XYZ file of C-alpha atoms in Angstrom:
689
model
C 156.404 107.696 117.546
C 153.902 105.042 118.761
C 150.997 106.158 120.939
C 150.790 104.779 124.482
C 148.736 101.765 125.442
C 146.554 104.035 127.566
C 145.526 105.860 124.423
C 144.917 102.522 122.646
C 142.485 101.466 125.377
C 140.759 104.845 125.355
C 140.493 104.594 121.593
C 139.074 101.052 121.845
C 136.404 102.203 124.280
C 135.126 104.572 121.579
C 135.156 101.984 118.766
C 131.692 100.629 117.797
C 131.453 96.959 118.700
C 133.863 97.009 121.657
C 132.196 96.065 124.957
C 133.773 96.583 128.343
C 132.101 93.481 129.764
C 133.481 90.428 127.983
C 130.564 88.037 128.381
C 129.383 87.594 125.797
C 131.480 89.193 123.037
C 131.240 86.419 120.472
C 127.808 85.513 119.050
C 128.099 82.237 121.008
C 130.536 80.855 123.542
C 131.955 78.648 120.787
C 131.956 79.534 117.087
C 133.361 77.708 114.060
C 134.029 78.289 110.379
C 135.358 76.315 107.414
C 137.296 78.053 104.658
C 140.059 77.112 102.209
C 140.593 73.625 103.681
C 140.868 74.881 107.242
C 138.538 74.588 110.231
C 138.658 77.643 112.504
C 137.431 77.678 116.111
C 137.130 80.485 118.658
C 135.701 80.316 122.136
C 135.102 82.576 125.070
C 135.543 81.759 128.767
C 132.303 81.395 130.662
C 133.776 83.153 133.694
C 136.766 85.271 134.641
C 137.926 82.437 136.868
C 137.980 80.093 133.853
C 140.030 82.647 131.895
C 142.512 83.094 134.720
C 142.988 79.328 135.025
C 143.419 78.919 131.267
C 146.281 81.443 131.388
C 148.078 79.216 133.845
C 147.523 75.694 132.469
C 145.954 76.300 129.060
C 143.157 74.434 127.223
C 143.608 70.945 125.793
C 142.284 70.473 122.258
C 141.370 66.992 121.019
C 140.478 66.516 117.340
C 138.710 63.288 116.333
C 137.651 61.888 112.978
C 134.190 60.314 113.183
C 133.191 57.021 111.552
C 129.487 56.497 112.284
C 129.365 55.758 116.006
C 133.140 55.351 116.214
C 135.840 58.033 116.296
C 139.614 58.196 115.979
C 141.875 60.685 117.764
C 143.852 62.682 115.170
C 145.649 65.151 117.380
C 145.821 66.455 120.897
C 147.370 69.830 121.741
C 147.681 72.125 124.717
C 146.762 75.736 123.935
C 148.386 78.437 126.076
C 148.362 82.223 125.657
C 151.460 83.550 123.898
C 154.355 84.696 126.020
C 155.194 88.355 126.377
C 158.228 88.036 124.073
C 156.260 86.162 121.403
C 153.581 88.853 121.376
C 156.146 91.626 121.201
C 157.889 89.904 118.294
C 154.549 89.468 116.495
C 153.695 93.110 117.148
C 156.987 94.253 115.630
C 156.305 92.269 112.423
C 152.591 93.104 112.146
C 151.416 95.623 109.567
C 150.679 99.176 110.620
C 146.926 98.544 111.026
C 147.292 95.453 113.246
C 150.312 96.657 115.245
C 148.213 98.516 117.834
C 145.936 95.485 118.286
C 148.922 93.183 118.892
C 150.329 95.703 121.346
C 146.980 95.988 123.089
C 146.586 92.216 123.447
C 150.122 91.965 124.810
C 149.351 94.617 127.403
C 146.032 93.029 128.437
C 147.599 89.581 128.820
C 150.697 90.802 130.607
C 149.370 93.828 132.468
C 151.811 95.612 134.759
C 150.758 97.137 138.049
C 150.874 100.747 136.826
C 148.466 100.064 133.955
C 146.224 97.920 136.158
C 146.002 100.807 138.655
C 145.353 103.290 135.845
C 142.458 101.203 134.518
C 141.000 100.713 137.991
C 141.414 104.306 139.229
C 140.745 106.249 136.043
C 138.920 104.370 133.304
C 136.582 102.410 135.568
C 135.938 104.986 138.293
C 132.443 106.465 138.191
C 131.043 108.974 140.696
C 134.024 108.461 143.004
C 133.495 104.694 143.087
C 136.718 102.918 142.234
C 136.656 100.048 139.751
C 136.754 96.520 141.163
C 139.385 93.916 140.213
C 136.613 91.961 138.475
C 135.715 94.953 136.291
C 139.393 95.462 135.411
C 139.792 91.815 134.366
C 136.522 91.957 132.433
C 137.798 94.982 130.502
C 141.082 93.206 129.808
C 139.318 90.078 128.486
C 136.791 92.125 126.525
C 139.453 94.233 124.826
C 141.487 91.148 124.052
C 138.520 89.339 122.441
C 137.670 92.460 120.468
C 141.230 93.049 119.256
C 141.710 89.373 118.369
C 138.728 89.555 116.004
C 140.825 91.534 113.509
C 143.395 88.771 112.994
C 143.007 85.022 113.563
C 146.705 84.577 114.333
C 146.267 87.103 117.091
C 143.189 85.131 118.287
C 145.371 82.041 118.571
C 147.940 83.976 120.617
C 145.234 84.767 123.204
C 144.902 81.017 123.830
C 141.227 81.133 122.822
C 141.365 79.957 119.189
C 142.476 76.939 117.175
C 142.552 75.723 113.577
C 143.357 72.456 111.778
C 143.336 70.969 108.274
C 139.832 70.068 107.126
C 138.751 67.456 104.558
C 135.257 68.023 103.076
C 134.676 64.279 102.910
C 135.207 63.711 106.620
C 133.403 64.477 109.837
C 135.209 65.827 112.856
C 134.591 66.219 116.558
C 136.576 68.785 118.548
C 136.656 68.717 122.356
C 137.933 71.756 124.274
C 139.024 70.787 127.780
C 140.088 72.704 130.853
C 140.750 70.955 134.117
C 137.923 71.528 136.564
C 135.470 72.728 133.903
C 132.920 71.008 131.691
C 134.196 69.903 128.281
C 133.020 71.774 125.196
C 132.246 69.553 122.194
C 131.852 70.767 118.611
C 130.872 68.700 115.586
C 132.372 70.013 112.331
C 131.285 68.807 108.880
C 131.025 70.220 105.390
C 127.532 71.398 106.372
C 129.303 74.114 108.356
C 130.603 75.707 105.152
C 129.446 79.352 105.279
C 126.755 80.687 102.972
C 128.377 83.153 100.628
C 125.909 85.988 101.113
C 126.045 89.512 102.502
C 123.345 92.078 103.271
C 121.798 93.949 100.369
C 123.317 97.397 100.036
C 120.687 100.108 99.543
C 121.402 103.647 98.396
C 119.828 107.082 98.062
C 121.872 109.515 96.015
C 121.501 113.215 96.752
C 123.270 116.511 96.101
C 126.974 115.582 96.205
C 126.247 112.801 98.688
C 124.839 109.337 99.027
C 123.133 107.622 101.953
C 123.977 103.920 102.172
C 122.258 101.432 104.461
C 122.064 97.679 105.002
C 120.183 95.332 107.307
C 122.611 93.638 109.703
C 120.164 91.746 111.938
C 119.879 88.549 109.793
C 123.708 88.371 109.637
C 124.607 89.274 113.227
C 125.828 85.754 114.063
C 127.926 85.614 110.904
C 129.596 89.013 110.625
C 131.235 91.124 113.303
C 131.272 94.189 111.059
C 131.282 95.433 107.477
C 133.672 97.211 105.141
C 132.446 99.726 102.597
C 134.495 100.113 99.431
C 134.285 102.936 96.927
C 135.355 103.291 93.292
C 135.203 106.000 90.653
C 135.614 103.658 87.698
C 133.870 100.469 88.869
C 137.195 98.576 88.829
C 139.575 99.953 91.445
C 138.028 100.010 94.912
C 139.368 101.289 98.216
C 137.972 100.830 101.717
C 136.283 103.893 103.167
C 137.460 103.105 106.707
C 140.354 101.257 108.331
C 138.065 99.441 110.775
C 134.768 97.809 109.906
C 131.420 99.421 110.609
C 129.724 97.616 113.514
C 126.055 97.777 114.490
C 126.011 97.959 118.279
C 122.244 97.239 118.337
C 122.533 93.778 116.770
C 122.752 92.282 120.246
C 119.252 93.531 121.020
C 117.558 93.580 117.615
C 114.605 91.280 116.991
C 112.150 90.920 114.145
C 114.602 90.771 111.254
C 115.342 94.498 110.730
C 118.212 96.503 112.159
C 119.776 98.848 109.623
C 123.233 100.372 109.698
C 123.637 103.515 107.609
C 126.464 105.700 106.373
C 126.384 109.080 104.641
C 129.216 109.685 102.173
C 130.146 112.953 100.526
C 130.697 112.905 96.759
C 133.179 115.173 95.057
C 131.018 115.912 92.027
C 127.414 115.706 90.874
C 126.474 113.752 87.744
C 129.565 111.582 88.053
C 128.991 107.823 88.602
C 130.346 106.272 91.777
C 130.413 102.581 92.740
C 130.105 101.173 96.256
C 130.572 97.630 97.558
C 129.738 96.078 100.913
C 131.741 93.146 102.336
C 131.205 91.288 105.590
C 133.982 90.968 108.200
C 133.564 87.864 110.387
C 134.730 86.942 113.882
C 137.791 85.183 112.476
C 139.263 88.324 110.914
C 138.252 87.223 107.389
C 136.666 89.596 104.901
C 133.927 88.044 102.736
C 134.662 87.248 99.104
C 131.100 88.031 98.131
C 129.816 91.581 98.182
C 126.691 93.558 97.357
C 127.033 96.719 95.324
C 125.276 99.859 94.127
C 126.152 102.594 91.690
C 124.768 106.022 91.012
C 125.494 109.697 90.870
C 124.776 112.805 92.882
C 122.604 115.510 91.409
C 121.366 119.007 92.015
C 118.065 119.002 93.884
C 115.042 121.248 93.626
C 115.108 123.423 96.708
C 111.965 125.516 96.131
C 108.551 123.922 96.519
C 105.634 124.845 94.255
C 103.163 127.403 95.657
C 99.381 127.039 95.131
C 97.948 130.519 94.423
C 94.296 129.549 93.733
C 92.008 126.634 94.623
C 88.211 126.608 94.303
C 85.184 124.550 93.255
C 83.731 124.840 89.746
C 80.008 124.507 88.894
C 80.842 121.091 87.434
C 82.129 119.890 90.812
C 85.801 120.167 89.870
C 88.719 121.471 91.901
C 90.271 124.367 89.947
C 93.908 124.678 91.075
C 96.582 127.186 90.030
C 100.230 127.273 91.108
C 103.580 128.909 90.415
C 107.104 127.517 90.145
C 110.537 129.075 90.569
C 111.946 129.631 87.076
C 115.487 128.871 88.228
C 114.561 125.274 89.113
C 112.565 124.376 86.003
C 115.621 122.901 84.282
C 115.637 120.211 86.997
C 111.942 119.325 86.607
C 110.405 116.475 84.614
C 106.652 116.823 85.272
C 103.954 117.895 87.739
C 101.444 115.766 89.689
C 98.317 116.572 91.688
C 97.881 114.569 94.917
C 94.722 114.362 97.035
C 93.819 113.311 100.613
C 90.751 113.222 102.867
C 92.677 114.908 105.692
C 95.225 117.695 105.705
C 97.807 115.343 107.234
C 97.293 112.747 104.472
C 97.991 110.199 103.248
C 98.091 111.773 99.769
C 97.695 109.770 96.583
C 98.193 110.929 92.964
C 95.021 111.825 91.050
C 96.721 113.386 87.994
C 100.198 112.561 86.666
C 102.539 113.615 83.841
C 101.369 117.231 83.765
C 103.677 119.439 81.680
C 105.911 121.776 83.686
C 104.652 124.535 81.387
C 101.146 124.181 82.886
C 100.160 126.418 85.773
C 96.568 125.320 86.364
C 94.371 122.217 86.203
C 90.803 121.082 86.912
C 90.313 117.871 88.870
C 86.911 116.059 89.124
C 85.881 115.640 92.770
C 84.185 112.529 94.165
C 84.085 113.640 97.813
C 82.952 116.694 99.701
C 86.195 116.948 101.683
C 89.331 117.299 99.525
C 92.896 118.370 100.313
C 95.256 118.899 97.365
C 99.002 119.295 96.945
C 101.007 120.075 93.812
C 104.131 117.920 93.451
C 107.055 118.662 91.170
C 108.636 115.460 89.847
C 112.376 116.072 89.325
C 114.587 114.442 86.747
C 116.585 113.042 89.669
C 115.670 112.487 93.289
C 112.493 112.873 95.303
C 109.377 114.827 94.437
C 108.867 118.231 96.069
C 105.331 119.099 97.184
C 103.427 122.279 97.972
C 101.552 123.023 101.140
C 98.023 121.532 101.088
C 94.858 123.454 100.179
C 91.212 122.542 100.859
C 88.439 122.434 98.248
C 84.827 121.565 99.126
C 83.093 119.241 96.645
C 79.517 118.303 95.834
C 78.704 114.690 96.619
C 76.769 112.908 93.860
C 78.735 109.695 93.956
C 77.168 106.733 95.757
C 79.249 104.498 97.990
C 80.872 101.392 96.587
C 78.779 98.235 96.355
C 79.209 96.310 99.609
C 81.273 93.155 99.243
C 81.885 90.017 101.234
C 78.251 89.514 102.279
C 77.985 86.307 104.277
C 75.241 84.709 106.355
C 75.006 82.071 109.060
C 71.832 80.645 110.608
C 71.479 78.658 113.833
C 69.014 75.955 114.770
C 66.536 78.506 116.200
C 66.301 80.535 112.988
C 68.554 83.443 114.010
C 70.537 84.706 111.013
C 73.847 86.534 111.500
C 74.809 88.637 108.463
C 78.239 90.225 108.017
C 80.096 91.974 105.207
C 83.227 94.001 104.458
C 83.160 97.521 105.864
C 83.045 100.290 103.247
C 85.830 102.860 103.458
C 83.983 106.041 102.401
C 84.456 108.840 104.909
C 80.866 110.068 104.425
C 79.228 106.673 104.769
C 75.884 106.775 106.601
C 75.258 103.049 106.787
C 73.631 100.031 105.155
C 70.138 98.886 104.188
C 69.301 95.172 104.350
C 66.632 93.506 102.209
C 65.227 89.960 102.333
C 62.941 87.679 100.301
C 61.681 84.129 100.752
C 62.003 83.388 97.047
C 64.398 84.652 94.404
C 61.448 85.688 92.219
C 59.601 87.552 94.984
C 59.855 91.229 95.824
C 62.430 92.008 98.542
C 61.387 93.510 101.891
C 63.477 96.225 103.590
C 64.387 95.012 107.079
C 65.724 98.243 108.638
C 63.958 101.580 108.332
C 67.150 103.563 109.037
C 70.637 102.652 107.769
C 72.867 100.862 110.271
C 76.529 101.842 110.629
C 77.680 98.389 111.681
C 78.739 95.784 109.116
C 76.713 93.143 110.967
C 72.971 92.473 111.162
C 70.768 89.952 112.968
C 67.504 88.623 111.537
C 65.056 85.984 112.803
C 63.306 83.607 110.412
C 60.116 81.589 110.879
C 61.184 77.992 110.508
C 57.627 76.620 110.570
C 56.815 77.253 106.955
C 57.748 75.487 103.786
C 60.151 78.165 102.460
C 63.472 76.369 102.439
C 65.694 79.388 101.725
C 65.980 83.076 102.602
C 67.570 85.555 100.181
C 69.502 88.625 101.384
C 71.129 91.625 99.702
C 72.400 94.973 101.034
C 73.189 98.453 99.753
C 75.364 101.238 101.172
C 74.060 104.781 101.763
C 76.118 107.926 102.296
C 75.174 111.008 104.318
C 73.719 112.656 101.218
C 71.476 109.612 100.711
C 73.387 108.455 97.651
C 72.718 104.727 97.464
C 74.967 102.074 96.011
C 73.594 99.296 93.820
C 72.670 96.146 95.710
C 75.323 93.654 96.666
C 75.439 90.131 95.368
C 72.513 88.114 96.731
C 73.350 85.417 99.241
C 71.130 82.427 99.937
C 70.704 81.173 103.506
C 69.355 77.657 103.832
C 67.030 77.284 106.773
C 67.535 74.418 109.206
C 64.882 71.822 108.488
C 62.598 71.500 111.509
C 59.402 70.785 109.539
C 58.777 67.176 108.611
C 57.460 66.630 105.099
C 53.733 66.508 104.403
C 52.407 62.945 104.647
C 51.860 61.115 101.368
C 48.350 59.838 100.465
C 47.632 56.105 100.281
C 44.931 56.000 97.599
C 43.913 52.336 97.428
C 44.949 48.688 97.700
C 43.397 45.977 95.558
C 43.975 42.384 94.573
C 45.569 41.977 91.153
C 47.211 39.282 89.117
C 50.620 40.472 90.402
C 49.571 40.496 94.040
C 47.990 43.162 96.221
C 48.557 46.436 94.329
C 49.073 49.405 96.694
C 48.819 52.896 95.118
C 49.847 56.233 96.668
C 50.381 59.925 95.938
C 53.826 61.253 96.930
C 54.332 63.918 99.599
C 54.111 67.378 98.054
C 57.075 68.602 100.166
C 59.954 69.383 97.761
C 62.582 67.972 100.139
C 60.825 64.607 100.538
C 63.526 62.117 99.641
C 62.310 58.650 100.691
C 58.818 57.080 100.747
C 58.441 53.959 102.908
C 55.465 51.556 102.657
C 54.501 49.560 105.769
C 52.074 46.637 106.409
C 50.671 44.729 109.335
C 48.153 41.869 109.798
C 45.075 43.148 111.583
C 44.362 41.459 114.927
C 47.618 39.511 114.681
C 50.459 42.096 114.624
C 50.957 45.302 116.601
C 54.101 46.556 114.822
C 54.344 47.730 111.260
C 56.727 45.932 108.902
C 58.599 47.787 106.176
C 57.555 46.413 102.805
C 59.208 48.754 100.319
C 60.936 52.127 99.959
C 61.284 54.515 97.032
C 64.246 56.934 96.992
C 64.148 60.100 94.906
C 64.530 60.666 92.000
C 62.603 57.399 91.556
C 58.925 58.433 91.055
C 57.329 54.975 91.380
C 53.965 55.234 93.178
C 52.734 51.599 93.220
C 53.925 48.407 94.895
C 52.763 44.796 94.433
C 52.643 42.826 97.680
C 53.157 39.140 96.943
C 53.823 37.949 100.487
C 50.187 37.939 101.677
C 47.858 35.081 102.587
C 44.278 34.848 101.417
C 41.680 35.306 104.077
C 43.858 37.475 106.356
C 43.095 41.162 106.831
C 45.919 43.587 106.067
C 46.492 47.272 106.832
C 48.841 49.440 104.752
C 50.318 52.895 105.478
C 53.096 55.067 103.989
C 55.460 57.751 105.351
C 57.863 60.289 103.770
C 61.361 61.197 105.030
C 63.132 64.418 103.994
C 66.824 65.158 103.321
C 67.544 65.892 106.984
C 65.882 62.708 108.249
C 62.615 64.245 109.444
C 59.691 61.811 109.066
C 56.145 62.731 108.120
C 53.016 61.540 109.856
C 51.881 58.153 108.487
C 49.111 58.199 105.950
C 45.630 56.994 106.867
C 45.783 53.146 106.790
C 44.091 51.291 103.971
C 42.517 47.933 104.920
C 42.108 44.924 102.632
C 41.192 41.254 103.172
C 42.092 39.378 99.977
C 39.720 36.574 98.902
C 41.047 33.861 96.668
C 38.540 33.818 93.791
C 40.639 31.591 91.644
C 39.141 28.123 90.964
C 40.776 25.541 93.214
C 41.543 21.917 92.535
C 39.561 20.460 95.370
C 39.819 16.726 94.442
C 43.395 15.610 94.593
C 42.904 12.021 93.417
C 40.064 9.724 92.180
C 40.092 5.903 91.939
C 37.410 3.525 90.478
C 37.240 -0.149 91.546
C 34.952 -2.444 89.425
C 33.411 -5.635 90.924
C 32.092 -7.664 88.013
C 30.684 -10.380 90.195
C 28.518 -8.024 92.201
C 28.127 -5.749 89.258
C 29.211 -2.767 91.385
C 31.657 0.127 90.999
C 33.374 1.775 93.990
C 34.438 5.426 93.407
C 37.068 6.682 95.937
C 38.574 10.168 96.276
C 41.131 12.185 98.232
C 40.533 15.903 98.968
C 43.233 18.571 98.387
C 42.283 20.686 101.433
C 40.044 18.563 103.647
C 40.073 21.156 106.451
C 38.833 23.896 104.127
C 36.012 21.818 102.561
C 32.475 21.945 103.905
C 30.805 19.304 101.644
C 31.319 17.189 98.507
C 29.009 17.301 95.505
C 28.654 14.310 93.141
C 27.389 14.842 89.602
C 26.109 11.937 87.398
C 24.734 11.399 83.902
C 24.514 8.969 81.034
C 25.970 11.583 78.736
C 29.227 13.157 79.657
C 27.986 16.496 78.445
C 24.758 16.257 80.362
C 25.342 15.526 84.028
C 23.411 16.817 87.025
C 23.782 16.932 90.789
C 23.413 13.426 92.030
C 24.396 13.452 95.698
C 25.908 15.688 98.398
C 28.030 14.011 101.019
C 29.967 15.216 104.018
C 33.711 15.492 104.192
C 33.785 12.323 106.260
C 32.694 10.331 103.205
C 35.618 9.133 101.093
C 33.818 6.877 98.596
C 30.505 5.712 97.122
C 29.373 2.302 95.719
C 27.269 2.284 92.548
C 25.240 -0.656 91.100
C 25.756 -1.278 87.402
C 22.678 -2.890 85.803
C 23.346 -2.632 82.115
C 26.320 -3.964 80.335
C 28.374 -1.894 77.959
C 26.465 1.262 78.859
C 28.696 3.818 80.585
C 27.783 6.197 83.379
C 29.658 9.485 83.805
C 30.536 11.192 87.121
C 32.113 14.482 88.272
C 33.189 15.406 91.807
C 33.347 18.918 93.239
C 34.040 20.283 96.738
C 32.466 23.306 98.347
C 34.944 25.465 100.394
C 34.049 27.072 103.679
C 35.176 30.533 102.468
C 33.047 30.277 99.350
C 35.982 29.825 97.005
C 35.261 28.497 93.561
C 36.768 25.098 92.843
C 37.566 23.039 89.788
C 35.558 19.887 88.959
C 37.413 16.671 89.056
C 38.342 14.936 85.889
C 35.545 13.009 84.117
C 34.908 9.603 85.712
C 33.586 6.933 83.321
C 32.139 3.675 84.783
C 31.220 0.722 82.465
C 30.994 -3.059 82.801
C 31.459 -5.392 79.806
């Protein structure tokens, strides 16, 4: 005998995953899926009014094939809910599991007045407040959407689903239309093929039972529920339940984790069982892929070990004794000792793989405060631990070396040090030491340890120490000190210009004016720049030359000078940060041209035989620089003497020649105003035939 529809609805209200309010039952108002050459579509009315109208006139479905920006209409169909007779016929032919769902959908679509009144007056009446027509219709739609999830053919009979043949090589556009409502448009391509994955099935086997769990949150838009299957031979599987397991919290879960769990009783211990998990989607299709686990139940240790003695030895060890229940030893594999700083933990193993035959152990202690538990490690299952005991220890162990030391300095010389905080429970603090040179002795900066992992120091920037060196050590409450940390080097901001270089001398040389200097003794001096100006003529210095480290040149030859002018030279150093030293004390030099000059540019001799006279003419090289002209004469070219001195206005002399064929020899020389030495003219020979 079939149960009544009232019982079906009551049963549905208790099923995980069924919601009285329809909106929103599906993961979206429109969902799609491609499988086995078919495209499946389900949708949900946005409002009850939309649903009511769709029952009267139905939705129109248009399927288009897309070609780039063009599309071609393939089919157009009107989708109406199934008639009462069609649903009854389908219900009569449905299998036993689906029959009640078909019957339920039929009743919700074609609800008679008696059932409508029953839902309104009984199921939806709370605290004497009668259900509204809207709440009744919402329950009807919600149940119908829920029931239709179990079979896609049933979904189609609700008038809220559609499918068509799908070609992987084509692109489709589906438009769902209802008069008076906005069109719904879906694009369907091969990219919509579902990923063939399911949640990972996790297991914990126990005494004749297993706890299974899986994370549903990442799959909540893909699967409505999940089927668990069990096997005793790993080949033949049967479903554990007739309906899928549904996680009601998926609607609200965020952050990627929302586990669904199931405890299953096993008939026997030490017999292997296999379990598989399959997804069940919103189109009534069970996933092909599955995740699986296998294992066996086992007898568990039910008696915990009992510590009967715990004390400190003279060697600072924890001496621990315990007892075990003999009846459980056959289930044990080994014993471990776990330790914690606090009674509540966390506990970590300090000794492992102790024989179950042992009943006592000595454990070296590194801390003064120690809580211990004895754990029995079983052959199967979880470890079983004793109640904790406390053992006081002697502290001779220094803290760990501080790590992560880092330093930052600002433009005023304030240094901010920071480092990783030590984790010792008995830590007193830190001592900070500093030196101005890596080879110097370090100075302790704080008389008492500081508990913070930060420290501020102030450096004098007005000295020539370029770096500061820091290291720290940790100290515990028993004054055990760690070794020093790694040294860090803090580079000071450069606010001190380099020391000025020394300009030693400038002198006239064959190569020009040679300027010599001693470099700045500042180690960060990078560039030396030599400047020059003409005294009484120039006010600004002109850059002559620069030397960039590592070039060590300390001399420059100035070839652009003029004799007779007075020059001043100075030099400055610039460091790596661009700071410029004071200029050196200027060095003054007025170069005098002591080289012999060719004062007579040209000489010409004109002989007058008739008058027996010789006219000697000359042209000066630098007439403006000459003060007078000296004429030398002699009868022997190697024995001439000063004959006459004439002014610069004189350009020639006339000499009488009295004797024939007897030569006279002449030289000309000019005296310069600045005292420069000049060359004699070429030898002038005068002779008449």
